[in-house]
GROMACS .gro file of C-alpha atoms in nm:
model
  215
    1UNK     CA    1  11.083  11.390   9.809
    2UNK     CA    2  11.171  11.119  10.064
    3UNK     CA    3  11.038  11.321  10.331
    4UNK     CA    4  10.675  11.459  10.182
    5UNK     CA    5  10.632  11.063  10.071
    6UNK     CA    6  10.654  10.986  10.412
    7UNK     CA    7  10.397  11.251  10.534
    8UNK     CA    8  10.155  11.165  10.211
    9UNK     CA    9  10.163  10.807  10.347
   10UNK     CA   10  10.077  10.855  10.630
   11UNK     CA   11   9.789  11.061  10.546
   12UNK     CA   12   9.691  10.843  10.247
   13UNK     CA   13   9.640  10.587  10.514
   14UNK     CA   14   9.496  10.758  10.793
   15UNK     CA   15   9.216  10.879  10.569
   16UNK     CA   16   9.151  10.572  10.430
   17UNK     CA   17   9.122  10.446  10.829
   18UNK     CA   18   8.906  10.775  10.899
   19UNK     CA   19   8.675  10.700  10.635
   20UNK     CA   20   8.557  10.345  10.781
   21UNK     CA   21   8.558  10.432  11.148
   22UNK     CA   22   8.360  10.745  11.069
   23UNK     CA   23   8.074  10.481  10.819
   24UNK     CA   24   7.999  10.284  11.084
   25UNK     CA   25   7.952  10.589  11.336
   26UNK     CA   26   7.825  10.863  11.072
   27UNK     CA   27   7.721  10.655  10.819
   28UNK     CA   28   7.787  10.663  10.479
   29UNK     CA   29   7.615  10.989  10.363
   30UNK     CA   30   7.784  11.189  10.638
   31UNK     CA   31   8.110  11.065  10.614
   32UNK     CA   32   8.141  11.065  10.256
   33UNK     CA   33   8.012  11.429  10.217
   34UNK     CA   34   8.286  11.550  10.534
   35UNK     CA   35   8.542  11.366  10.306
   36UNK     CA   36   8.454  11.533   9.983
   37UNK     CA   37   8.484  11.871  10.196
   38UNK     CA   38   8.826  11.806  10.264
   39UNK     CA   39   8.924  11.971   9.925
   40UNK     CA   40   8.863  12.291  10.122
   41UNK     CA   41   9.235  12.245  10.285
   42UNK     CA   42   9.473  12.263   9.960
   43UNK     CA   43   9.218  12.515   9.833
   44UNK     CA   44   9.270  12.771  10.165
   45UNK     CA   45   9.638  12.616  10.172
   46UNK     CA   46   9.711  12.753   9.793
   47UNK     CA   47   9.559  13.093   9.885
   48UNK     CA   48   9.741  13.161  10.173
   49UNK     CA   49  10.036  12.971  10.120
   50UNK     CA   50  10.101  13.010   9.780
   51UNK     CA   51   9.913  13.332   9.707
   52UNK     CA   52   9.712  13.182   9.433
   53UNK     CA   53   9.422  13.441   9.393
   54UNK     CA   54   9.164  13.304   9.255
   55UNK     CA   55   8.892  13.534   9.020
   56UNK     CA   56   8.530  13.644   9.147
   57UNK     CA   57   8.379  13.373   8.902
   58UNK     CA   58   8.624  13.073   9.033
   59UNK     CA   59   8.510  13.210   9.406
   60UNK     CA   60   8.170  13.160   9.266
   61UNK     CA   61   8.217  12.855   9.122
   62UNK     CA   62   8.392  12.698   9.433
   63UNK     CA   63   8.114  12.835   9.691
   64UNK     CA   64   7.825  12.679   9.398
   65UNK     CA   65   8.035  12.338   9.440
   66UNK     CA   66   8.061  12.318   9.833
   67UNK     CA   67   7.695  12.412   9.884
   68UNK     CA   68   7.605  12.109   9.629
   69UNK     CA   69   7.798  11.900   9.805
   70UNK     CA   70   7.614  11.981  10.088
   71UNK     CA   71   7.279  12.032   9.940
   72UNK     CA   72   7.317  11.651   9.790
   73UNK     CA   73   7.430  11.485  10.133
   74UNK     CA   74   7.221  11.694  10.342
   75UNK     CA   75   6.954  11.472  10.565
   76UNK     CA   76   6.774  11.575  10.897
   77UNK     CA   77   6.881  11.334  11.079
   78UNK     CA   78   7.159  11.409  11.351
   79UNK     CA   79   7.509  11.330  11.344
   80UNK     CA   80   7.614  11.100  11.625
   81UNK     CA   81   7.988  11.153  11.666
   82UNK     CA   82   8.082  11.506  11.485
   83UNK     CA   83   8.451  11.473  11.604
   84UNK     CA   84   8.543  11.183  11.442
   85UNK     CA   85   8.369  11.377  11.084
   86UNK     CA   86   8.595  11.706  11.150
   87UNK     CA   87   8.929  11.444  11.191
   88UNK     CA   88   8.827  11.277  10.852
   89UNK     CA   89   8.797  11.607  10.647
   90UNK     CA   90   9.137  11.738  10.808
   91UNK     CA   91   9.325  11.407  10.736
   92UNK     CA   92   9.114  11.381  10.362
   93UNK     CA   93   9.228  11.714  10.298
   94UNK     CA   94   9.552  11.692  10.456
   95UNK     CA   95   9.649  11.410  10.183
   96UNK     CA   96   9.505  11.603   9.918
   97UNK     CA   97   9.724  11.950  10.001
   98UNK     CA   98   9.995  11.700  10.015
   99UNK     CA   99  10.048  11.693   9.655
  100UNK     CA  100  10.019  12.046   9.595
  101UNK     CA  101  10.270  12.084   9.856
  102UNK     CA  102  10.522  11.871   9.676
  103UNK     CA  103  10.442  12.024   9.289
  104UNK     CA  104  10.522  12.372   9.489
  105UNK     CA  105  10.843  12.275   9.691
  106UNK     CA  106  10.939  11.944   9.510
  107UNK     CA  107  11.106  11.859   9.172
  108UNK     CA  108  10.876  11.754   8.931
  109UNK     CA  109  11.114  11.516   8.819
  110UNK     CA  110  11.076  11.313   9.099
  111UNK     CA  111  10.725  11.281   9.070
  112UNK     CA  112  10.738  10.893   9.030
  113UNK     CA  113  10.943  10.900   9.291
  114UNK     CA  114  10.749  11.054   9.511
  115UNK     CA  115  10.409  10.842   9.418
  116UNK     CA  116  10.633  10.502   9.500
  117UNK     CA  117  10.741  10.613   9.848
  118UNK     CA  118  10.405  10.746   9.904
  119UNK     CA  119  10.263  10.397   9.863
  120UNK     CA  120  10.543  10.218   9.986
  121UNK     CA  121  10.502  10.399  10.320
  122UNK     CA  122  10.129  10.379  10.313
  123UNK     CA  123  10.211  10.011  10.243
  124UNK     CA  124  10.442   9.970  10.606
  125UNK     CA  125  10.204  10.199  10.824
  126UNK     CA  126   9.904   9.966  10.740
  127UNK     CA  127  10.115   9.633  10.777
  128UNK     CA  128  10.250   9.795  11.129
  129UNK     CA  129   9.879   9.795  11.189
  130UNK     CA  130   9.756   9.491  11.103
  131UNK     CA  131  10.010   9.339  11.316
  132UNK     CA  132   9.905   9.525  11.609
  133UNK     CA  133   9.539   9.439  11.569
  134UNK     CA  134   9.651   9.074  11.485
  135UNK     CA  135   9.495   9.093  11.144
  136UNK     CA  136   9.616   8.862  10.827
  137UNK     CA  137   9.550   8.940  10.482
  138UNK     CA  138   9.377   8.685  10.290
  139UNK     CA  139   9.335   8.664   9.884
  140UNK     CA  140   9.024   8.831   9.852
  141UNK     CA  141   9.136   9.151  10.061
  142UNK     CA  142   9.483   9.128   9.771
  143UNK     CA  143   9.220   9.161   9.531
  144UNK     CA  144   9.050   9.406   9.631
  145UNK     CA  145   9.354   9.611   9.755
  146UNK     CA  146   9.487   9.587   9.406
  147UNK     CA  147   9.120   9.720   9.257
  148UNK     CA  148   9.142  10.036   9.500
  149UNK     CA  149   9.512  10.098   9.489
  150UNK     CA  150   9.568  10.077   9.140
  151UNK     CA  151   9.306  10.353   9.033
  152UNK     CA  152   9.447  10.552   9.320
  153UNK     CA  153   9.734  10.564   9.203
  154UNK     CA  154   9.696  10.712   8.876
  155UNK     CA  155   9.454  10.923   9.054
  156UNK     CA  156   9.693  11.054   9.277
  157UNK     CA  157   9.959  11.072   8.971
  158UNK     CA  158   9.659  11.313   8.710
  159UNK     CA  159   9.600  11.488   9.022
  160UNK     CA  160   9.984  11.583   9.048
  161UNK     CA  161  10.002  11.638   8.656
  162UNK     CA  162   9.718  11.871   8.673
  163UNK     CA  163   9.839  12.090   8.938
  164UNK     CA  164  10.094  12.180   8.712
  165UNK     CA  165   9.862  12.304   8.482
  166UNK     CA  166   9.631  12.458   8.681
  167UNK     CA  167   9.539  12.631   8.991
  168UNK     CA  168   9.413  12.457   9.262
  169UNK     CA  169   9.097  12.619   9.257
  170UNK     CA  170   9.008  12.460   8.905
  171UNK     CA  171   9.139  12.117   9.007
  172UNK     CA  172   9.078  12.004   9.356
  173UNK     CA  173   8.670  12.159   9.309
  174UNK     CA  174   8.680  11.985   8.962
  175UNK     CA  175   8.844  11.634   9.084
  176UNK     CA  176   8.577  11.656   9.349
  177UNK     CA  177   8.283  11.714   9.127
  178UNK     CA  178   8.340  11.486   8.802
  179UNK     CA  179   8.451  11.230   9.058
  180UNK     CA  180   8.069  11.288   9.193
  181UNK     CA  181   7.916  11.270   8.908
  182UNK     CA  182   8.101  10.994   8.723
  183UNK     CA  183   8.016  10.749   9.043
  184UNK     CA  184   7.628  10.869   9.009
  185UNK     CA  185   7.629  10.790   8.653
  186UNK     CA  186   7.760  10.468   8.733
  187UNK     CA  187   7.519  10.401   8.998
  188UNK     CA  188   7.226  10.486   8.733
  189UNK     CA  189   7.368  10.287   8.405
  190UNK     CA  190   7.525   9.980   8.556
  191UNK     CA  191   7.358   9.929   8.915
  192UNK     CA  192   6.993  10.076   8.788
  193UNK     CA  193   6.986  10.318   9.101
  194UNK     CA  194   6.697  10.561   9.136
  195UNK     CA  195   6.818  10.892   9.128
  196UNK     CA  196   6.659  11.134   9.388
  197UNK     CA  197   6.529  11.465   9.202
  198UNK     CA  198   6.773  11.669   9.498
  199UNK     CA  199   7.082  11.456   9.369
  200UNK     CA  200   7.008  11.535   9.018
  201UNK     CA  201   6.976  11.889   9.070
  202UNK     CA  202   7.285  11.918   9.289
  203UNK     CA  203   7.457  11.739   8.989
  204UNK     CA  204   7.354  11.975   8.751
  205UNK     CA  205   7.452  12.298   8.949
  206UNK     CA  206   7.783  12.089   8.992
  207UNK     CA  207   7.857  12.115   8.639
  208UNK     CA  208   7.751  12.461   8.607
  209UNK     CA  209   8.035  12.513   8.890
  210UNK     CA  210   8.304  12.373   8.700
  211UNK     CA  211   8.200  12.639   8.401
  212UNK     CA  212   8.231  12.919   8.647
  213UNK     CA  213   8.582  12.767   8.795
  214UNK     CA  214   8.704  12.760   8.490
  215UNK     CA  215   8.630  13.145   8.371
   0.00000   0.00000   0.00000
């Protein structure tokens, strides 16, 4: 437990670092769709790995999702630094397989466990590297620390829960997708954002997805 924690820490972090270096070279749309990708790692890890076959429907379902991921995010403008997009989705992913990893190889019973040193790590790595950069934290980046970690936490924790449940290919495409949709909701009912006729459609095949992952 001790040792995966470390690993998902580092990880958790990285990808967190990934995902800002990559918006202000890719931009937002770019790096957020690479990132949302990433759920392709625990998916080919379980299959491999794990042997977890998944149905002709779930298949389905799962190439439906990546393609509206895609289809949503897509623009035709070029992507300046297509490295640094690659390294996010392997470290995004990475993270992600991590807690299938543990819920295979781990005891459940140390789940808690498992989140703590996970955080706790994540936690060092990033104070390590604000002291190299010379960086001090001030009150408003507490509170917004606090307003990211603490939903990622339980995120991390359902996500966990869920894999006991369920195969991967139901609940990394699924976490993926609601998570989608739920922040475009948002966007429409509390921030009065337009919603582009491609991102509702991609949002509705989305859903359809999650019907066919779950057959």
């Amino acid at each position: 437990t001790f040792f995966m924690s470390m690993i998902n820490g580092f990880f958790y972090l990285a990808g967190f670092v990934a995902l800002q270096y990559n918006i202000q070279k890719n931009g937002l749309v770019y790096s957020s769709m690479f990132m949302k990708l990433g759920i392709m790692i625990p998916i080919l890890l379980s299959f491999f790995v794990y042997r977890e076959i998944p149905t002709l429907f779930q298949i389905i379902g799962l190439i439906l999702a990546l393609s509206m991921i895609i289809f949503m995010n897509y623009t035709d403008q070029s992507i300046p630094f297509l490295p640094g997009l690659i390294l996010l989705l392997v470290l995004g992913g990475s993270g992600d397989a991590m807690s299938k990893v543990f819920q295979m190889t781990g005891q459940m019973s140390n789940s808690a466990f498992f989140l703590f040193y996970t955080f706790f790590f994540a936690f060092v790595l990033c104070f390590l590297f604000m002291k190299y950069k010379k960086q001090t934290i001030g009150k408003e980046e507490m509170i917004y620390g606090l307003c990211i970690g603490i939903p990622n936490y339980f995120s991390a924790k359902f996500l966990l829960f869920a894999l006991t449940e369920f195969p991967s290919i139901i609940v990394y495409p699924t976490y993926s997708i609601l998570t989608i949709c739920i922040l475009g909701l948002a966007g429409i009912v509390f921030f009065k954002e337009k919603v582009e006729k491609r991102t509702l459609i991609a949002m509705i095949f989305m859903l359809v997805a999650i019907g066919f992952l779950n057959m």
